[in-house]
mmCIF file of C-alpha atoms in Angstrom:
data_model
loop_
_atom_site.group_PDB
_atom_site.id
_atom_site.type_symbol
_atom_site.label_atom_id
_atom_site.label_comp_id
_atom_site.label_asym_id
_atom_site.label_seq_id
_atom_site.Cartn_x
_atom_site.Cartn_y
_atom_site.Cartn_z
ATOM 1 C CA SER W 252 -8.842 -7.581 -9.042
ATOM 2 C CA GLU W 253 -9.600 -4.207 -9.698
ATOM 3 C CA ALA W 254 -13.969 -5.338 -9.772
ATOM 4 C CA ILE W 255 -13.391 -6.270 -6.168
ATOM 5 C CA ASP W 256 -11.510 -3.551 -4.657
ATOM 6 C CA GLN W 257 -14.250 -1.219 -6.626
ATOM 7 C CA MET W 258 -16.545 -3.077 -4.716
ATOM 8 C CA ARG W 259 -14.132 -2.596 -1.072
ATOM 9 C CA ILE W 260 -13.965 0.795 -1.769
ATOM 10 C CA GLY W 261 -17.127 1.497 -2.538
ATOM 11 C CA LEU W 262 -18.647 -0.744 0.899
ATOM 12 C CA ARG W 263 -15.749 1.430 3.206
ATOM 13 C CA TRP W 264 -17.362 4.778 1.949
ATOM 14 C CA GLU W 265 -20.800 3.576 3.787
ATOM 15 C CA VAL W 266 -18.804 2.206 6.881
ATOM 16 C CA LEU W 267 -16.911 5.908 7.173
ATOM 17 C CA ALA W 268 -20.267 7.532 6.546
ATOM 18 C CA GLU W 269 -21.942 5.657 9.215
ATOM 19 C CA GLU W 270 -19.373 5.589 11.483
ATOM 20 C CA ASN W 271 -19.734 9.469 11.074
ATOM 21 C CA LYS W 272 -23.897 9.757 11.820
ATOM 22 C CA ALA W 273 -23.279 7.355 15.014
ATOM 23 C CA ILE W 274 -20.588 10.240 16.652
ATOM 24 C CA LYS W 275 -22.780 13.160 14.968
ATOM 25 C CA GLU W 276 -25.275 11.212 17.177
ATOM 26 C CA HIS W 277 -23.225 10.606 20.430
ATOM 27 C CA LEU W 278 -22.154 15.175 20.008
ATOM 28 C CA ALA W 279 -25.360 15.172 19.914
ATOM 29 C CA LYS W 280 -26.357 13.253 23.165
ATOM 30 C CA ARG W 281 -23.352 15.317 25.278
ATOM 31 C CA LYS W 282 -24.489 18.460 24.054
ATOM 32 C CA ALA W 283 -28.141 18.137 24.795
ATOM 33 C CA ALA W 284 -27.078 16.795 28.398
ATOM 34 C CA HIS W 285 -27.510 19.379 30.978
ATOM 35 C CA THR W 286 -25.546 18.867 33.308
ATOM 36 C CA ARG W 287 -21.324 18.007 33.939
ATOM 37 C CA ALA W 288 -23.018 14.217 35.158
ATOM 38 C CA GLU W 289 -25.027 13.199 32.608
ATOM 39 C CA LYS W 290 -22.404 14.075 29.757
ATOM 40 C CA ASP W 291 -20.121 12.306 32.099
ATOM 41 C CA LEU W 292 -22.912 9.335 31.970
ATOM 42 C CA ILE W 293 -23.012 9.624 28.367
ATOM 43 C CA GLY W 294 -19.307 10.072 28.025
ATOM 44 C CA GLU W 295 -16.591 9.653 25.435
ATOM 45 C CA TRP W 296 -17.202 9.031 21.678
ATOM 46 C CA VAL W 297 -16.086 4.941 21.630
ATOM 47 C CA PRO W 298 -15.856 3.316 17.737
ATOM 48 C CA GLU W 299 -16.837 -0.335 18.020
ATOM 49 C CA ARG W 300 -14.031 -2.542 18.208
ATOM 50 C CA MET W 301 -14.092 -5.615 16.088
ATOM 51 C CA GLU W 302 -12.815 -8.865 18.171
ATOM 52 C CA ASN W 303 -9.552 -8.593 16.844
ATOM 53 C CA GLY W 304 -9.266 -5.115 18.521
ATOM 54 C CA GLU W 305 -9.883 -3.473 14.819
ATOM 55 C CA THR W 306 -12.358 0.375 14.486
ATOM 56 C CA LYS W 307 -14.944 -1.349 11.298
ATOM 57 C CA PRO W 308 -13.106 1.684 9.043
ATOM 58 C CA GLN W 309 -10.146 -0.527 9.865
ATOM 59 C CA ILE W 310 -10.656 -3.597 8.420
ATOM 60 C CA MET W 311 -11.972 -2.006 5.444
ATOM 61 C CA ALA W 312 -9.063 -0.070 5.350
ATOM 62 C CA ARG W 313 -6.369 -2.529 6.307
ATOM 63 C CA SER W 314 -8.162 -4.678 3.936
ATOM 64 C CA ARG W 315 -6.926 -3.931 0.701
ATOM 65 C CA HIS W 316 -3.857 -6.269 0.471
ATOM 66 C CA ILE W 317 -5.820 -9.703 1.279
ATOM 67 C CA ILE W 318 -7.930 -9.370 -1.398
ATOM 68 C CA LEU W 319 -6.279 -8.717 -4.563
ATOM 69 C CA MET W 320 -3.940 -11.925 -3.229
ATOM 70 C CA HIS W 321 -4.458 -15.452 -3.223
ATOM 71 C CA ARG W 322 -6.161 -16.889 0.287
ATOM 72 C CA SER W 323 -3.294 -19.627 0.589
ATOM 73 C CA LYS W 324 -0.479 -16.391 0.816
ATOM 74 C CA TRP W 325 -2.415 -15.231 4.074
ATOM 75 C CA ASN W 326 -0.807 -14.823 7.534
ATOM 76 C CA THR W 327 -2.877 -15.627 10.453
ATOM 77 C CA GLN W 328 -3.582 -11.775 11.217
ATOM 78 C CA GLN W 329 -4.559 -10.930 7.647
ATOM 79 C CA GLN W 330 -7.308 -14.627 7.442
ATOM 80 C CA GLU W 331 -8.730 -13.074 11.457
ATOM 81 C CA ARG W 332 -9.328 -10.023 9.698
ATOM 82 C CA ALA W 333 -10.390 -11.825 6.275
ATOM 83 C CA ARG W 334 -13.142 -14.420 8.102
ATOM 84 C CA ILE W 335 -14.434 -10.299 9.819
ATOM 85 C CA LEU W 336 -14.992 -8.676 6.798
ATOM 86 C CA PHE W 337 -17.044 -11.811 4.583
ATOM 87 C CA ARG W 338 -18.684 -11.633 8.174
ATOM 88 C CA MET W 339 -19.797 -8.041 7.767
ATOM 89 C CA PHE W 340 -20.348 -8.321 3.991
ATOM 90 C CA PRO W 341 -21.123 -11.926 2.741
ATOM 91 C CA ARG W 342 -21.731 -10.305 -0.635
ATOM 92 C CA LEU W 343 -17.716 -9.059 -0.937
ATOM 93 C CA GLU W 344 -16.961 -13.306 0.076
ATOM 94 C CA GLN W 345 -18.717 -14.230 -2.942
ATOM 95 C CA ALA W 346 -17.169 -11.697 -4.576
ATOM 96 C CA TYR W 347 -13.972 -12.768 -4.262
ATOM 97 C CA ASN W 348 -14.035 -16.431 -4.286
ATOM 98 C CA ILE W 349 -15.659 -15.131 -8.216
ATOM 99 C CA TYR W 350 -12.199 -13.813 -8.146
ATOM 100 C CA LEU W 351 -9.980 -16.490 -6.457
ATOM 101 C CA GLU W 352 -12.102 -18.607 -9.257
ATOM 102 C CA LEU W 353 -10.590 -17.233 -12.219
ATOM 103 C CA VAL W 354 -7.055 -16.816 -10.594
ATOM 104 C CA ASP W 355 -7.031 -20.684 -10.954
ATOM 105 C CA ILE W 356 -8.586 -21.458 -14.485
ATOM 106 C CA PHE W 357 -5.725 -19.216 -15.484
ATOM 107 C CA ASN W 358 -2.816 -20.878 -13.013
ATOM 108 C CA ARG W 359 -4.675 -24.926 -13.982
ATOM 109 C CA ARG W 360 -2.280 -25.706 -17.240
ATOM 110 C CA SER W 361 -5.299 -27.068 -19.001
ATOM 111 C CA LEU W 362 -6.058 -27.134 -22.877
ATOM 112 C CA PRO W 363 -8.137 -24.196 -25.217
ATOM 113 C CA GLU W 364 -10.870 -26.099 -24.777
ATOM 114 C CA GLU W 365 -11.056 -26.586 -21.382
ATOM 115 C CA ALA W 366 -10.133 -23.509 -20.718
ATOM 116 C CA ARG W 367 -12.929 -21.747 -22.944
ATOM 117 C CA LEU W 368 -15.681 -24.529 -20.949
ATOM 118 C CA ASN W 369 -13.808 -22.634 -17.664
ATOM 119 C CA LEU W 370 -14.298 -19.318 -18.354
ATOM 120 C CA ALA W 371 -17.773 -20.075 -19.437
ATOM 121 C CA ARG W 372 -18.611 -21.765 -16.131
ATOM 122 C CA TRP W 373 -16.894 -18.324 -14.432
ATOM 123 C CA TYR W 374 -18.948 -16.391 -16.638
ATOM 124 C CA ASN W 375 -21.965 -17.718 -15.574
ATOM 125 C CA LYS W 376 -21.010 -17.423 -12.067
ATOM 126 C CA VAL W 377 -19.875 -13.610 -12.916
ATOM 127 C CA GLU W 378 -23.930 -12.618 -14.753
ATOM 128 C CA ALA W 379 -25.086 -14.121 -11.862
ATOM 129 C CA PHE W 380 -23.729 -12.565 -9.239
ATOM 130 C CA GLY W 381 -24.766 -9.497 -11.146
ATOM 131 C CA ASP W 382 -21.630 -6.740 -10.770
ATOM 132 C CA ASP W 383 -21.033 -3.750 -12.584
ATOM 133 C CA GLY W 384 -17.721 -3.986 -12.391
ATOM 134 C CA PHE W 385 -17.529 -8.175 -12.946
ATOM 135 C CA ASN W 386 -19.604 -7.740 -16.243
ATOM 136 C CA LYS W 387 -17.797 -4.849 -17.101
ATOM 137 C CA VAL W 388 -14.295 -7.544 -17.181
ATOM 138 C CA ILE W 389 -16.859 -10.467 -19.154
ATOM 139 C CA GLU W 390 -17.343 -7.730 -22.223
ATOM 140 C CA THR W 391 -14.007 -7.097 -22.227
ATOM 141 C CA PHE W 392 -12.951 -10.905 -22.047
ATOM 142 C CA GLU W 393 -16.015 -11.215 -24.621
ATOM 143 C CA ASN W 394 -13.933 -9.030 -26.982
ATOM 144 C CA HIS W 395 -10.726 -10.501 -26.403
ATOM 145 C CA ASN W 396 -12.128 -13.520 -26.539
ATOM 146 C CA VAL W 397 -9.537 -15.495 -29.516
ATOM 147 C CA SER W 398 -6.665 -14.009 -28.145
ATOM 148 C CA ILE W 399 -7.270 -14.826 -24.078
ATOM 149 C CA VAL W 400 -8.125 -18.548 -24.998
ATOM 150 C CA ASN W 401 -5.174 -18.558 -27.758
ATOM 151 C CA TYR W 402 -2.900 -17.629 -24.465
ATOM 152 C CA PHE W 403 -3.608 -21.659 -23.045
ATOM 153 C CA GLU W 404 -2.276 -22.567 -26.478
ATOM 154 C CA ASP W 405 1.534 -22.354 -25.166
ATOM 155 C CA ARG W 406 0.694 -19.793 -22.523
ATOM 156 C CA LEU W 407 2.534 -17.131 -24.269
ATOM 157 C CA THR W 408 1.434 -13.320 -24.469
ATOM 158 C CA ASN W 409 2.543 -10.466 -25.595
ATOM 159 C CA ALA W 410 4.279 -9.052 -22.939
ATOM 160 C CA SER W 411 7.739 -9.806 -24.545
ATOM 161 C CA ALA W 412 6.856 -7.809 -27.433
ATOM 162 C CA GLU W 413 5.130 -4.818 -25.288
ATOM 163 C CA SER W 414 8.045 -4.774 -23.081
ATOM 164 C CA PHE W 415 10.434 -3.993 -26.697
ATOM 165 C CA ASN W 416 7.767 -1.700 -27.568
ATOM 166 C CA ALA W 417 8.370 -0.300 -24.052
ATOM 167 C CA LYS W 418 12.900 -0.262 -24.803
ATOM 168 C CA ILE W 419 11.750 1.630 -28.627
ATOM 169 C CA LYS W 420 10.168 4.487 -27.505
ATOM 170 C CA ALA W 421 12.505 5.293 -24.515
ATOM 171 C CA PHE W 422 14.943 4.670 -26.950
ATOM 172 C CA ARG W 423 13.331 7.964 -28.800
#
């Protein structure tokens, strides 16, 4: 989820830079106008709005929660925003689909051997996708492969031990 959010943030900065450039160009055009009539003809800056009424920077900012939840939990407004977002940035949609595949691997009840195979297929998709954020996820998974695959044995994590350690530290 962090890798996909980093990708969204990078794209958001690009969208903001494009909008700032367009605003500067518009203001320069107004400043270059010699008469009031020419300035009125140019008009005030009006940002481009998508079919749902939001501007590109608004869609980028408001899509944070969308890309961090499963599409099955989206409401109608979020579905529309996601459709626009993914139309503008198809690579972000690819990243989102890769992210969902990993979530589905962990949510599916499977044997460790099957999970290992599914994770290997997922690694291949991530490598083909070629994003640094996702490649770091693969590196982490490779470093902790044994404990990750053990999760599929009994679906247990060390969360209770970590919680107990936190309580001891708080008590100290």
